[in-house]
PDB file of C-alpha atoms in Angstrom:
ATOM      1  CA  GLN A  85       0.000   0.000   0.000  1.00 93.00           C
ATOM      2  CA  VAL A  86       1.129   3.535  -0.688  1.00 96.00           C
ATOM      3  CA  GLN A  87       2.883   5.356   2.128  1.00 98.00           C
ATOM      4  CA  LEU A  88       4.021   8.965   2.303  1.00 98.00           C
ATOM      5  CA  GLN A  89       6.739  10.412   4.507  1.00 98.00           C
ATOM      6  CA  GLU A  90       7.556  14.077   4.989  1.00 98.00           C
ATOM      7  CA  SER A  91      11.082  15.271   5.674  1.00 98.00           C
ATOM      8  CA  GLY A  92      12.754  18.610   6.204  1.00 97.00           C
ATOM      9  CA  PRO A  93      13.901  21.090   8.844  1.00 97.00           C
ATOM     10  CA  GLY A  94      11.706  21.516  11.878  1.00 96.00           C
ATOM     11  CA  LEU A  95      12.892  25.064  12.471  1.00 98.00           C
ATOM     12  CA  VAL A  96      13.066  27.867   9.932  1.00 98.00           C
ATOM     13  CA  GLU A  97      14.085  31.460  10.557  1.00 98.00           C
ATOM     14  CA  PRO A  98      11.712  34.289   9.658  1.00 98.00           C
ATOM     15  CA  SER A  99      12.048  35.596   6.087  1.00 97.00           C
ATOM     16  CA  GLN A 100      13.751  32.363   5.005  1.00 98.00           C
ATOM     17  CA  THR A 101      12.408  29.612   2.770  1.00 98.00           C
ATOM     18  CA  LEU A 102      10.703  26.532   4.167  1.00 98.00           C
ATOM     19  CA  SER A 103      11.615  23.409   2.195  1.00 98.00           C
ATOM     20  CA  LEU A 104       9.947  20.035   2.640  1.00 98.00           C
ATOM     21  CA  THR A 105      10.073  16.778   0.714  1.00 98.00           C
ATOM     22  CA  CYS A 106       7.561  13.950   0.609  1.00 98.00           C
ATOM     23  CA  THR A 107       8.764  10.474  -0.333  1.00 98.00           C
ATOM     24  CA  VAL A 108       6.233   8.097  -1.842  1.00 98.00           C
ATOM     25  CA  SER A 109       6.679   4.362  -1.344  1.00 97.00           C
ATOM     26  CA  GLY A 110       4.631   1.295  -2.134  1.00 96.00           C
ATOM     27  CA  GLY A 111       3.261   2.724  -5.356  1.00 95.00           C
ATOM     28  CA  SER A 112       4.140   4.821  -8.393  1.00 94.00           C
ATOM     29  CA  ILE A 113       4.189   8.598  -8.201  1.00 96.00           C
ATOM     30  CA  SER A 114       3.463   8.532 -11.940  1.00 95.00           C
ATOM     31  CA  SER A 115       0.128   6.741 -11.628  1.00 92.00           C
ATOM     32  CA  TYR A 116      -2.722   8.061 -13.759  1.00 92.00           C
ATOM     33  CA  ASN A 117      -5.143  10.448 -12.060  1.00 92.00           C
ATOM     34  CA  TYR A 118      -3.275  10.682  -8.768  1.00 96.00           C
ATOM     35  CA  TYR A 119      -2.137  14.113  -7.670  1.00 96.00           C
ATOM     36  CA  TRP A 120       0.356  14.850  -4.907  1.00 97.00           C
ATOM     37  CA  SER A 121      -0.560  17.465  -2.353  1.00 98.00           C
ATOM     38  CA  TRP A 122       0.575  19.559   0.554  1.00 98.00           C
ATOM     39  CA  ILE A 123      -1.807  20.523   3.361  1.00 98.00           C
ATOM     40  CA  ARG A 124      -1.011  22.309   6.593  1.00 98.00           C
ATOM     41  CA  GLN A 125      -2.593  22.620  10.006  1.00 98.00           C
ATOM     42  CA  HIS A 126      -1.830  25.544  12.283  1.00 97.00           C
ATOM     43  CA  PRO A 127      -1.536  24.591  15.964  1.00 95.00           C
ATOM     44  CA  GLY A 128      -4.962  23.763  17.326  1.00 93.00           C
ATOM     45  CA  LYS A 129      -6.626  24.823  14.078  1.00 94.00           C
ATOM     46  CA  GLY A 130      -8.178  23.323  10.967  1.00 95.00           C
ATOM     47  CA  LEU A 131      -6.770  22.109   7.674  1.00 97.00           C
ATOM     48  CA  GLU A 132      -5.565  24.334   4.830  1.00 97.00           C
ATOM     49  CA  TRP A 133      -4.794  23.041   1.349  1.00 97.00           C
ATOM     50  CA  ILE A 134      -1.560  24.517  -0.026  1.00 98.00           C
ATOM     51  CA  ALA A 135      -0.914  23.022  -3.462  1.00 98.00           C
ATOM     52  CA  TYR A 136      -0.897  19.868  -5.562  1.00 97.00           C
ATOM     53  CA  ILE A 137       1.074  18.566  -8.505  1.00 97.00           C
ATOM     54  CA  TYR A 138       0.662  15.857 -11.148  1.00 96.00           C
ATOM     55  CA  TYR A 139       3.613  13.703 -12.193  1.00 96.00           C
ATOM     56  CA  SER A 140       3.669  15.602 -15.501  1.00 95.00           C
ATOM     57  CA  GLY A 141       4.426  18.778 -13.597  1.00 95.00           C
ATOM     58  CA  ALA A 142       0.959  20.344 -13.797  1.00 95.00           C
ATOM     59  CA  THR A 143       0.260  22.312 -10.634  1.00 96.00           C
ATOM     60  CA  ASN A 144      -2.504  24.037  -8.705  1.00 96.00           C
ATOM     61  CA  TYR A 145      -1.940  26.462  -5.844  1.00 97.00           C
ATOM     62  CA  ASN A 146      -4.083  27.983  -3.115  1.00 97.00           C
ATOM     63  CA  PRO A 147      -4.460  31.613  -4.241  1.00 96.00           C
ATOM     64  CA  SER A 148      -3.775  32.870  -0.726  1.00 96.00           C
ATOM     65  CA  LEU A 149      -0.291  31.333  -0.799  1.00 97.00           C
ATOM     66  CA  LYS A 150       0.467  31.220  -4.516  1.00 97.00           C
ATOM     67  CA  SER A 151       2.904  34.127  -4.534  1.00 97.00           C
ATOM     68  CA  ARG A 152       5.153  32.365  -1.997  1.00 98.00           C
ATOM     69  CA  VAL A 153       4.754  28.682  -2.866  1.00 98.00           C
ATOM     70  CA  ALA A 154       6.439  26.366  -5.335  1.00 98.00           C
ATOM     71  CA  ILE A 155       5.719  22.651  -5.651  1.00 98.00           C
ATOM     72  CA  SER A 156       7.838  20.293  -7.715  1.00 98.00           C
ATOM     73  CA  VAL A 157       8.086  16.578  -8.460  1.00 98.00           C
ATOM     74  CA  ASP A 158      11.028  14.249  -9.050  1.00 97.00           C
ATOM     75  CA  THR A 159       9.644  11.046 -10.483  1.00 96.00           C
ATOM     76  CA  SER A 160      13.076   9.375 -10.529  1.00 96.00           C
ATOM     77  CA  LYS A 161      13.241   9.653  -6.747  1.00 97.00           C
ATOM     78  CA  SER A 162       9.502   9.184  -6.186  1.00 97.00           C
ATOM     79  CA  GLN A 163       9.445  12.477  -4.336  1.00 98.00           C
ATOM     80  CA  PHE A 164       7.641  15.766  -4.473  1.00 98.00           C
ATOM     81  CA  SER A 165       8.627  18.937  -2.688  1.00 98.00           C
ATOM     82  CA  LEU A 166       7.298  22.165  -1.258  1.00 98.00           C
ATOM     83  CA  LYS A 167       9.033  25.503  -0.988  1.00 98.00           C
ATOM     84  CA  LEU A 168       7.415  28.365   0.919  1.00 98.00           C
ATOM     85  CA  SER A 169       9.322  31.623   0.817  1.00 98.00           C
ATOM     86  CA  SER A 170       9.428  34.653   3.116  1.00 98.00           C
ATOM     87  CA  VAL A 171       8.036  32.724   6.049  1.00 98.00           C
ATOM     88  CA  THR A 172       6.710  34.345   9.206  1.00 98.00           C
ATOM     89  CA  ALA A 173       5.446  32.996  12.507  1.00 97.00           C
ATOM     90  CA  ALA A 174       2.059  32.595  10.827  1.00 97.00           C
ATOM     91  CA  ASP A 175       3.541  29.769   8.761  1.00 98.00           C
ATOM     92  CA  THR A 176       4.231  27.691  11.876  1.00 98.00           C
ATOM     93  CA  ALA A 177       2.168  24.561  11.350  1.00 98.00           C
ATOM     94  CA  VAL A 178       2.162  20.832  10.882  1.00 98.00           C
ATOM     95  CA  TYR A 179       2.711  20.173   7.194  1.00 98.00           C
ATOM     96  CA  TYR A 180       1.181  17.038   5.673  1.00 98.00           C
ATOM     97  CA  CYS A 181       1.687  15.500   2.279  1.00 98.00           C
ATOM     98  CA  ALA A 182      -1.149  13.446   0.848  1.00 98.00           C
ATOM     99  CA  ARG A 183      -2.248  11.703  -2.326  1.00 98.00           C
ATOM    100  CA  LEU A 184      -5.241  13.226  -4.090  1.00 97.00           C
ATOM    101  CA  PHE A 185      -7.554  11.146  -6.265  1.00 94.00           C
ATOM    102  CA  GLY A 186      -8.331  13.009  -9.445  1.00 86.00           C
ATOM    103  CA  ASP A 187      -8.381  16.645 -10.404  1.00 77.00           C
ATOM    104  CA  ARG A 188     -11.188  18.779  -8.870  1.00 80.00           C
ATOM    105  CA  SER A 189     -11.317  16.273  -6.030  1.00 81.00           C
ATOM    106  CA  CYS A 190     -10.971  16.409  -2.272  1.00 90.00           C
ATOM    107  CA  LYS A 191     -10.286  12.734  -1.751  1.00 95.00           C
ATOM    108  CA  PHE A 192      -6.949  12.812   0.066  1.00 97.00           C
ATOM    109  CA  ASP A 193      -5.738   9.308   0.911  1.00 96.00           C
ATOM    110  CA  PRO A 194      -3.335   8.357   2.332  1.00 97.00           C
ATOM    111  CA  TRP A 195      -1.668  11.093   4.345  1.00 98.00           C
ATOM    112  CA  GLY A 196       1.851  11.303   5.663  1.00 98.00           C
ATOM    113  CA  GLN A 197       2.334  11.481   9.405  1.00 98.00           C
ATOM    114  CA  GLY A 198       2.995  15.208   9.223  1.00 98.00           C
ATOM    115  CA  THR A 199       5.968  17.297  10.226  1.00 98.00           C
ATOM    116  CA  LEU A 200       5.907  20.297  12.539  1.00 98.00           C
ATOM    117  CA  VAL A 201       7.663  23.339  11.162  1.00 98.00           C
ATOM    118  CA  THR A 202       8.289  26.204  13.545  1.00 98.00           C
ATOM    119  CA  VAL A 203       9.223  29.627  12.250  1.00 98.00           C
ATOM    120  CA  SER A 204      11.379  31.352  14.813  1.00 96.00           C
ATOM    121  CA  SER A 205      14.729  33.012  15.199  1.00 95.00           C
TER     122      SER A 205
ATOM    123  CA  GLN B 208     -13.147  31.713   8.694  1.00 80.00           C
ATOM    124  CA  SER B 209     -13.544  28.424   6.835  1.00 88.00           C
ATOM    125  CA  VAL B 210     -15.423  28.185   3.536  1.00 92.00           C
ATOM    126  CA  LEU B 211     -17.348  25.182   4.870  1.00 97.00           C
ATOM    127  CA  THR B 212     -19.122  25.653   8.207  1.00 98.00           C
ATOM    128  CA  GLN B 213     -19.126  22.977  10.895  1.00 98.00           C
ATOM    129  CA  PRO B 214     -20.172  23.158  14.539  1.00 98.00           C
ATOM    130  CA  PRO B 215     -17.025  23.429  16.669  1.00 97.00           C
ATOM    131  CA  SER B 216     -18.114  20.666  18.998  1.00 97.00           C
ATOM    132  CA  ALA B 217     -20.441  17.714  19.355  1.00 98.00           C
ATOM    133  CA  SER B 218     -20.918  15.101  22.033  1.00 97.00           C
ATOM    134  CA  GLY B 219     -22.718  11.908  22.840  1.00 97.00           C
ATOM    135  CA  THR B 220     -22.745   8.956  25.161  1.00 97.00           C
ATOM    136  CA  PRO B 221     -21.604   5.434  24.229  1.00 97.00           C
ATOM    137  CA  GLY B 222     -24.123   3.719  21.995  1.00 97.00           C
ATOM    138  CA  GLN B 223     -25.794   6.953  20.975  1.00 97.00           C
ATOM    139  CA  ARG B 224     -26.127   8.307  17.420  1.00 98.00           C
ATOM    140  CA  VAL B 225     -24.603  11.682  16.666  1.00 98.00           C
ATOM    141  CA  THR B 226     -24.574  13.797  13.537  1.00 98.00           C
ATOM    142  CA  ILE B 227     -22.153  16.489  12.411  1.00 98.00           C
ATOM    143  CA  SER B 228     -23.255  19.032   9.844  1.00 98.00           C
ATOM    144  CA  CYS B 229     -21.275  20.781   7.125  1.00 98.00           C
ATOM    145  CA  SER B 230     -22.733  23.794   5.368  1.00 98.00           C
ATOM    146  CA  GLY B 231     -21.422  25.266   2.148  1.00 98.00           C
ATOM    147  CA  SER B 232     -22.635  26.980  -0.991  1.00 97.00           C
ATOM    148  CA  SER B 233     -23.384  26.409  -4.643  1.00 97.00           C
ATOM    149  CA  SER B 234     -19.706  26.787  -5.500  1.00 96.00           C
ATOM    150  CA  ASN B 235     -18.682  23.793  -3.397  1.00 97.00           C
ATOM    151  CA  ILE B 236     -21.077  21.306  -1.785  1.00 97.00           C
ATOM    152  CA  GLY B 237     -23.862  22.364  -4.143  1.00 97.00           C
ATOM    153  CA  SER B 238     -21.768  21.261  -7.126  1.00 96.00           C
ATOM    154  CA  TYR B 239     -19.291  18.654  -5.857  1.00 96.00           C
ATOM    155  CA  THR B 240     -19.207  15.623  -3.629  1.00 96.00           C
ATOM    156  CA  VAL B 241     -18.180  15.807   0.013  1.00 97.00           C
ATOM    157  CA  ASN B 242     -15.472  13.890   1.820  1.00 98.00           C
ATOM    158  CA  TRP B 243     -15.043  13.481   5.561  1.00 98.00           C
ATOM    159  CA  TYR B 244     -11.856  12.999   7.553  1.00 98.00           C
ATOM    160  CA  GLN B 245     -11.266  11.720  11.074  1.00 98.00           C
ATOM    161  CA  GLN B 246      -8.287  13.018  13.005  1.00 98.00           C
ATOM    162  CA  LEU B 247      -7.524  11.128  16.194  1.00 98.00           C
ATOM    163  CA  PRO B 248      -5.498  13.038  18.796  1.00 95.00           C
ATOM    164  CA  GLY B 249      -1.905  13.514  17.729  1.00 94.00           C
ATOM    165  CA  THR B 250      -2.309  11.784  14.374  1.00 97.00           C
ATOM    166  CA  ALA B 251      -2.757  12.695  10.733  1.00 98.00           C
ATOM    167  CA  PRO B 252      -6.260  12.943   9.270  1.00 98.00           C
ATOM    168  CA  LYS B 253      -7.708   9.777   7.776  1.00 98.00           C
ATOM    169  CA  LEU B 254     -10.249   9.518   4.974  1.00 98.00           C
ATOM    170  CA  LEU B 255     -13.526   8.424   6.557  1.00 98.00           C
ATOM    171  CA  ILE B 256     -16.186   9.040   3.890  1.00 98.00           C
ATOM    172  CA  TYR B 257     -15.739   9.906   0.207  1.00 97.00           C
ATOM    173  CA  SER B 258     -18.124  10.924  -2.549  1.00 96.00           C
ATOM    174  CA  ASN B 259     -20.794  11.900  -0.001  1.00 97.00           C
ATOM    175  CA  ASP B 260     -21.625   8.439   1.273  1.00 97.00           C
ATOM    176  CA  HIS B 261     -18.927   5.888   0.443  1.00 97.00           C
ATOM    177  CA  ARG B 262     -16.760   4.255   3.065  1.00 98.00           C
ATOM    178  CA  PRO B 263     -13.161   3.240   2.323  1.00 96.00           C
ATOM    179  CA  SER B 264     -12.249  -0.319   3.122  1.00 96.00           C
ATOM    180  CA  GLY B 265     -11.822  -0.787   6.856  1.00 96.00           C
ATOM    181  CA  VAL B 266     -14.143   1.996   7.969  1.00 97.00           C
ATOM    182  CA  PRO B 267     -16.965   0.573  10.117  1.00 97.00           C
ATOM    183  CA  ASP B 268     -20.499   0.883   8.789  1.00 96.00           C
ATOM    184  CA  ARG B 269     -21.354   2.848  11.938  1.00 97.00           C
ATOM    185  CA  PHE B 270     -20.095   5.824   9.944  1.00 98.00           C
ATOM    186  CA  SER B 271     -22.324   7.184   7.194  1.00 98.00           C
ATOM    187  CA  GLY B 272     -22.529  10.334   5.122  1.00 98.00           C
ATOM    188  CA  SER B 273     -25.204  12.198   3.239  1.00 98.00           C
ATOM    189  CA  GLN B 274     -25.523  15.320   1.133  1.00 98.00           C
ATOM    190  CA  SER B 275     -28.462  17.491   0.190  1.00 97.00           C
ATOM    191  CA  GLY B 276     -28.280  20.780  -1.642  1.00 97.00           C
ATOM    192  CA  THR B 277     -25.467  22.845  -0.161  1.00 97.00           C
ATOM    193  CA  SER B 278     -25.163  20.848   3.072  1.00 98.00           C
ATOM    194  CA  ALA B 279     -23.761  17.517   4.126  1.00 98.00           C
ATOM    195  CA  SER B 280     -23.850  15.416   7.274  1.00 98.00           C
ATOM    196  CA  LEU B 281     -21.762  12.760   8.928  1.00 98.00           C
ATOM    197  CA  ALA B 282     -23.596  10.329  11.186  1.00 98.00           C
ATOM    198  CA  ILE B 283     -21.994   8.031  13.721  1.00 98.00           C
ATOM    199  CA  SER B 284     -24.184   5.361  15.236  1.00 97.00           C
ATOM    200  CA  GLY B 285     -23.353   3.136  18.187  1.00 97.00           C
ATOM    201  CA  LEU B 286     -20.913   5.736  19.448  1.00 98.00           C
ATOM    202  CA  GLN B 287     -17.710   4.334  20.943  1.00 97.00           C
ATOM    203  CA  SER B 288     -15.008   5.934  23.056  1.00 97.00           C
ATOM    204  CA  GLU B 289     -12.487   5.493  20.241  1.00 97.00           C
ATOM    205  CA  ASP B 290     -14.613   7.750  18.037  1.00 98.00           C
ATOM    206  CA  GLU B 291     -13.466  10.726  20.093  1.00 98.00           C
ATOM    207  CA  ALA B 292     -11.656  12.809  17.480  1.00 98.00           C
ATOM    208  CA  ASP B 293     -11.817  15.863  15.258  1.00 98.00           C
ATOM    209  CA  TYR B 294     -13.908  15.506  12.107  1.00 98.00           C
ATOM    210  CA  TYR B 295     -13.476  17.598   8.966  1.00 98.00           C
ATOM    211  CA  CYS B 296     -15.600  17.907   5.850  1.00 98.00           C
ATOM    212  CA  SER B 297     -14.129  18.913   2.501  1.00 98.00           C
ATOM    213  CA  ALA B 298     -15.252  19.674  -1.022  1.00 97.00           C
ATOM    214  CA  TRP B 299     -13.913  21.236  -4.199  1.00 97.00           C
ATOM    215  CA  ASP B 300     -14.659  24.953  -4.443  1.00 96.00           C
ATOM    216  CA  ASP B 301     -15.012  26.758  -7.763  1.00 95.00           C
ATOM    217  CA  SER B 302     -14.279  30.168  -6.234  1.00 93.00           C
ATOM    218  CA  LEU B 303     -10.948  28.989  -4.819  1.00 93.00           C
ATOM    219  CA  ASP B 304     -10.430  26.573  -7.716  1.00 94.00           C
ATOM    220  CA  GLY B 305      -9.190  24.106  -5.147  1.00 95.00           C
ATOM    221  CA  PRO B 306     -10.158  21.923  -2.190  1.00 96.00           C
ATOM    222  CA  VAL B 307     -11.627  23.543   0.913  1.00 97.00           C
ATOM    223  CA  PHE B 308     -12.147  22.190   4.410  1.00 97.00           C
ATOM    224  CA  GLY B 309     -14.571  22.855   7.197  1.00 97.00           C
ATOM    225  CA  GLY B 310     -13.241  24.248  10.441  1.00 97.00           C
ATOM    226  CA  GLY B 311     -13.569  20.876  12.119  1.00 98.00           C
ATOM    227  CA  THR B 312     -15.827  19.436  14.811  1.00 98.00           C
ATOM    228  CA  LYS B 313     -14.416  18.055  18.033  1.00 98.00           C
ATOM    229  CA  LEU B 314     -16.434  15.017  19.054  1.00 98.00           C
ATOM    230  CA  THR B 315     -16.458  14.150  22.744  1.00 98.00           C
ATOM    231  CA  VAL B 316     -17.734  10.806  23.997  1.00 97.00           C
ATOM    232  CA  LEU B 317     -19.141  11.433  27.454  1.00 93.00           C
TER     233      LEU B 317
END
């Protein structure tokens, strides 16, 4: 079964760039109609979709974050990545990667375990 | 302020049936199917219901979903202590051109 695992620094300084990678195992990142997503959850708060990418490189971003976000995919490594620039304390959150079934869908399954990223000097 | 509106909390006693509502608009629930997620304390969300009323393999049939117009509901029957969790609804939104989530409902089993 497909498993996802986030990796990256747990602490990022303000104004710097947050970089996270999600490694996909147990299945192909190039599978038809599966999209690869990033979602975050601020401490004690709800879920916020950030972006998703198809193995071809097609992307979709949350408009509220689009100016600061870049998502990319490396099919040879079965990984996809997130970069969030000019971070502030408001970007402190648990970041999840998840597989999305189909475009214009909200069926995220499975999810990674999540990684807490704290923005602080 | 979430695009989809859920009650912040719900509660019930073991064995009881509880429902959690999710209210949206014509640009999301009114046009697309709804999915529900269960987030147990300290864990990642898990897909609980997809396409309004379908359960993934392994999800007990005590969990059911429905959708009507611009609203959706999650029902849990035969409530158990292990159902204590946060529950989130989600749907595609044409205004955002992306997925949106409800603010979440914290379910307490008394």
